[in-house]
mmCIF file of C-alpha atoms in Angstrom:
data_model
loop_
_atom_site.group_PDB
_atom_site.id
_atom_site.type_symbol
_atom_site.label_atom_id
_atom_site.label_comp_id
_atom_site.label_asym_id
_atom_site.label_seq_id
_atom_site.Cartn_x
_atom_site.Cartn_y
_atom_site.Cartn_z
ATOM 1 C CA UNK A 1 -16.561 -106.961 -20.226
ATOM 2 C CA UNK A 2 -16.387 -104.763 -17.174
ATOM 3 C CA UNK A 3 -19.019 -103.513 -14.905
ATOM 4 C CA UNK A 4 -19.084 -99.770 -15.228
ATOM 5 C CA UNK A 5 -21.128 -97.006 -13.596
ATOM 6 C CA UNK A 6 -20.233 -94.059 -16.021
ATOM 7 C CA UNK A 7 -23.447 -92.312 -15.417
ATOM 8 C CA UNK A 8 -22.836 -91.530 -11.762
ATOM 9 C CA UNK A 9 -21.296 -88.019 -11.579
ATOM 10 C CA UNK A 10 -19.564 -88.878 -8.225
ATOM 11 C CA UNK A 11 -17.380 -91.417 -10.053
ATOM 12 C CA UNK A 12 -15.770 -88.686 -12.096
ATOM 13 C CA UNK A 13 -13.125 -86.246 -10.859
ATOM 14 C CA UNK A 14 -12.122 -83.202 -12.785
ATOM 15 C CA UNK A 15 -8.281 -83.038 -12.910
ATOM 16 C CA UNK A 16 -7.889 -80.366 -15.676
ATOM 17 C CA UNK A 17 -9.750 -77.342 -16.759
ATOM 18 C CA UNK A 18 -7.760 -75.055 -19.018
ATOM 19 C CA UNK A 19 -8.149 -72.492 -21.793
ATOM 20 C CA UNK A 20 -5.515 -71.684 -24.339
ATOM 21 C CA UNK A 21 -5.331 -69.153 -27.302
ATOM 22 C CA UNK A 22 -2.804 -69.294 -30.118
ATOM 23 C CA UNK A 23 -0.488 -66.432 -30.376
ATOM 24 C CA UNK A 24 -1.170 -64.187 -33.366
ATOM 25 C CA UNK A 25 1.889 -62.767 -35.394
ATOM 26 C CA UNK A 26 1.217 -60.159 -38.024
ATOM 27 C CA UNK A 27 1.609 -61.642 -41.445
ATOM 28 C CA UNK A 28 4.210 -59.483 -43.308
ATOM 29 C CA UNK A 29 3.878 -61.277 -46.608
ATOM 30 C CA UNK A 30 1.074 -60.564 -49.057
ATOM 31 C CA UNK A 31 -0.597 -63.874 -48.044
ATOM 32 C CA UNK A 32 -4.328 -64.508 -48.068
ATOM 33 C CA UNK A 33 -4.572 -64.236 -44.275
ATOM 34 C CA UNK A 34 -3.818 -61.094 -42.086
ATOM 35 C CA UNK A 35 -2.217 -63.150 -39.294
ATOM 36 C CA UNK A 36 -0.133 -66.171 -38.739
ATOM 37 C CA UNK A 37 -0.364 -68.189 -35.598
ATOM 38 C CA UNK A 38 2.017 -69.905 -33.318
ATOM 39 C CA UNK A 39 0.290 -73.279 -32.586
ATOM 40 C CA UNK A 40 -1.143 -73.927 -29.055
ATOM 41 C CA UNK A 41 1.496 -75.931 -27.178
ATOM 42 C CA UNK A 42 0.712 -79.376 -25.828
ATOM 43 C CA UNK A 43 -1.281 -79.637 -22.546
ATOM 44 C CA UNK A 44 -0.140 -82.128 -19.899
ATOM 45 C CA UNK A 45 -1.650 -83.667 -16.781
ATOM 46 C CA UNK A 46 -1.062 -86.669 -14.568
ATOM 47 C CA UNK A 47 -4.094 -88.923 -14.218
ATOM 48 C CA UNK A 48 -4.445 -91.764 -11.631
ATOM 49 C CA UNK A 49 -7.022 -93.721 -13.841
ATOM 50 C CA UNK A 50 -6.806 -95.308 -17.244
ATOM 51 C CA UNK A 51 -10.365 -94.324 -18.023
ATOM 52 C CA UNK A 52 -10.770 -90.650 -18.828
ATOM 53 C CA UNK A 53 -13.423 -88.253 -20.279
ATOM 54 C CA UNK A 54 -11.654 -85.637 -22.348
ATOM 55 C CA UNK A 55 -13.676 -82.591 -23.499
ATOM 56 C CA UNK A 56 -12.513 -80.040 -26.045
ATOM 57 C CA UNK A 57 -14.287 -76.802 -27.180
ATOM 58 C CA UNK A 58 -13.306 -74.056 -29.576
ATOM 59 C CA UNK A 59 -15.212 -70.878 -30.223
ATOM 60 C CA UNK A 60 -13.555 -70.108 -33.426
ATOM 61 C CA UNK A 61 -13.617 -73.625 -35.009
ATOM 62 C CA UNK A 62 -15.587 -74.290 -38.122
ATOM 63 C CA UNK A 63 -18.726 -76.431 -37.461
ATOM 64 C CA UNK A 64 -17.528 -79.301 -39.599
ATOM 65 C CA UNK A 65 -14.090 -79.745 -37.782
ATOM 66 C CA UNK A 66 -13.843 -82.787 -35.814
ATOM 67 C CA UNK A 67 -10.406 -83.087 -34.167
ATOM 68 C CA UNK A 68 -9.970 -81.296 -30.911
ATOM 69 C CA UNK A 69 -6.824 -83.010 -29.731
ATOM 70 C CA UNK A 70 -4.627 -86.055 -29.876
ATOM 71 C CA UNK A 71 -4.186 -87.817 -26.613
ATOM 72 C CA UNK A 72 -1.006 -89.819 -25.704
ATOM 73 C CA UNK A 73 -0.117 -91.794 -22.629
ATOM 74 C CA UNK A 74 3.478 -91.633 -21.368
ATOM 75 C CA UNK A 75 4.672 -93.845 -18.577
ATOM 76 C CA UNK A 76 7.253 -92.875 -15.856
ATOM 77 C CA UNK A 77 9.580 -95.783 -16.728
ATOM 78 C CA UNK A 78 12.871 -96.134 -18.536
ATOM 79 C CA UNK A 79 15.410 -98.958 -18.430
ATOM 80 C CA UNK A 80 18.032 -96.739 -20.138
ATOM 81 C CA UNK A 81 20.799 -94.989 -18.314
ATOM 82 C CA UNK A 82 21.452 -92.757 -21.377
ATOM 83 C CA UNK A 83 20.671 -89.199 -20.633
ATOM 84 C CA UNK A 84 19.224 -88.723 -24.259
ATOM 85 C CA UNK A 85 16.219 -90.871 -23.338
ATOM 86 C CA UNK A 86 13.602 -89.251 -21.098
ATOM 87 C CA UNK A 87 11.964 -91.390 -18.486
ATOM 88 C CA UNK A 88 8.602 -91.152 -20.241
ATOM 89 C CA UNK A 89 7.834 -94.015 -22.544
ATOM 90 C CA UNK A 90 4.861 -93.575 -25.001
ATOM 91 C CA UNK A 91 2.780 -96.362 -24.079
ATOM 92 C CA UNK A 92 -0.168 -96.824 -26.290
ATOM 93 C CA UNK A 93 -1.727 -95.689 -29.555
ATOM 94 C CA UNK A 94 -2.575 -92.010 -29.925
ATOM 95 C CA UNK A 95 -6.229 -91.532 -29.245
ATOM 96 C CA UNK A 96 -8.338 -88.898 -31.216
ATOM 97 C CA UNK A 97 -10.467 -86.470 -29.167
ATOM 98 C CA UNK A 98 -13.501 -84.999 -30.677
ATOM 99 C CA UNK A 99 -13.936 -81.279 -30.868
ATOM 100 C CA UNK A 100 -16.820 -79.644 -28.920
ATOM 101 C CA UNK A 101 -17.711 -82.869 -27.302
ATOM 102 C CA UNK A 102 -16.690 -85.193 -24.531
ATOM 103 C CA UNK A 103 -14.725 -88.322 -25.592
ATOM 104 C CA UNK A 104 -14.336 -91.440 -23.539
ATOM 105 C CA UNK A 105 -10.789 -92.648 -23.636
ATOM 106 C CA UNK A 106 -9.540 -96.001 -22.223
ATOM 107 C CA UNK A 107 -5.823 -96.436 -21.997
ATOM 108 C CA UNK A 108 -4.174 -99.792 -21.478
ATOM 109 C CA UNK A 109 -3.340 -100.557 -17.885
ATOM 110 C CA UNK A 110 0.386 -101.296 -17.631
ATOM 111 C CA UNK A 111 0.297 -101.048 -13.789
ATOM 112 C CA UNK A 112 2.000 -97.589 -13.755
ATOM 113 C CA UNK A 113 0.229 -94.788 -12.013
ATOM 114 C CA UNK A 114 0.233 -91.911 -12.301
ATOM 115 C CA UNK A 115 1.339 -91.352 -15.944
ATOM 116 C CA UNK A 116 1.457 -88.325 -18.188
ATOM 117 C CA UNK A 117 -1.430 -87.514 -20.450
ATOM 118 C CA UNK A 118 -0.249 -85.316 -23.294
ATOM 119 C CA UNK A 119 -2.994 -83.451 -25.368
ATOM 120 C CA UNK A 120 -1.644 -82.120 -28.689
ATOM 121 C CA UNK A 121 -3.836 -79.372 -30.139
ATOM 122 C CA UNK A 122 -4.250 -79.189 -33.897
ATOM 123 C CA UNK A 123 -2.225 -76.344 -35.357
ATOM 124 C CA UNK A 124 -5.399 -74.834 -37.041
ATOM 125 C CA UNK A 125 -7.277 -74.231 -33.838
ATOM 126 C CA UNK A 126 -7.011 -70.609 -32.642
ATOM 127 C CA UNK A 127 -8.467 -71.342 -29.238
ATOM 128 C CA UNK A 128 -9.251 -74.438 -27.065
ATOM 129 C CA UNK A 129 -10.901 -75.065 -23.730
ATOM 130 C CA UNK A 130 -10.017 -78.594 -22.369
ATOM 131 C CA UNK A 131 -11.515 -80.591 -19.422
ATOM 132 C CA UNK A 132 -10.142 -83.933 -18.358
ATOM 133 C CA UNK A 133 -12.106 -86.106 -15.985
ATOM 134 C CA UNK A 134 -10.832 -89.298 -14.546
ATOM 135 C CA UNK A 135 -12.894 -92.355 -13.541
ATOM 136 C CA UNK A 136 -12.761 -93.005 -9.862
ATOM 137 C CA UNK A 137 -15.163 -95.943 -9.185
ATOM 138 C CA UNK A 138 -13.731 -99.449 -8.654
ATOM 139 C CA UNK A 139 -14.036 -101.163 -11.982
ATOM 140 C CA UNK A 140 -15.077 -104.832 -11.509
ATOM 141 C CA UNK A 141 -13.719 -107.136 -14.119
ATOM 142 C CA UNK A 142 -15.763 -109.962 -15.609
ATOM 143 C CA UNK A 143 -13.828 -112.619 -13.673
ATOM 144 C CA UNK A 144 -14.312 -110.590 -10.436
ATOM 145 C CA UNK A 145 -18.009 -110.297 -11.122
ATOM 146 C CA UNK A 146 -18.263 -114.014 -11.847
ATOM 147 C CA UNK A 147 -16.486 -114.876 -8.486
ATOM 148 C CA UNK A 148 -18.995 -112.626 -6.646
ATOM 149 C CA UNK A 149 -21.876 -114.433 -8.419
ATOM 150 C CA UNK A 150 -20.477 -117.942 -7.569
ATOM 151 C CA UNK A 151 -19.997 -116.803 -3.891
ATOM 152 C CA UNK A 152 -23.600 -115.781 -3.927
ATOM 153 C CA UNK A 153 -24.780 -119.042 -5.423
ATOM 154 C CA UNK A 154 -22.610 -120.976 -2.813
ATOM 155 C CA UNK A 155 -24.253 -119.154 0.004
ATOM 156 C CA UNK A 156 -27.676 -120.088 -1.295
ATOM 157 C CA UNK A 157 -26.568 -123.814 -1.677
ATOM 158 C CA UNK A 158 -25.181 -123.832 1.795
ATOM 159 C CA UNK A 159 -28.382 -122.276 3.167
ATOM 160 C CA UNK A 160 -30.294 -124.975 1.221
ATOM 161 C CA UNK A 161 -28.168 -127.832 2.622
ATOM 162 C CA UNK A 162 -28.545 -126.564 6.158
ATOM 163 C CA UNK A 163 -32.382 -126.610 5.652
ATOM 164 C CA UNK A 164 -32.199 -130.133 4.234
ATOM 165 C CA UNK A 165 -30.083 -131.328 7.237
ATOM 166 C CA UNK A 166 -32.749 -129.733 9.601
ATOM 167 C CA UNK A 167 -35.537 -131.606 7.925
ATOM 168 C CA UNK A 168 -33.727 -134.818 7.941
ATOM 169 C CA UNK A 169 -32.979 -134.605 11.717
#
């Protein structure tokens, strides 16, 4: 378990704020809908943190829709010399981002920063507003926290030993 301070606003940095609208194309067929849409293209940014808050909002979405985006992590690494492979390796599972809310996303840390965050917008959304916030605070792991606790206890023990020595002399 890590020690987090997610509620402190200063620990979050806004790295993306973008609005997109799907392009309407008149529907020439006698279909049910008057327009067709060219889906909103993926949105990209380069985070320097593996812990993100991703918010999506759509003014035209129906109230029971949940999916706002699919988030993928691509690392800037490639062992291949073949030109057919791009230097971005999809690193972890695709994460679902809720619609009309902020979603906390934690990608696995492979030791590669920055990386590419790709947000794929569902084809049925006509408009989307996206914010991406990255966590900036130093995250203390459980082991690091235990080491700090041990150091604190050792200082107390050392102080107690010094006190005992003074009393004996």
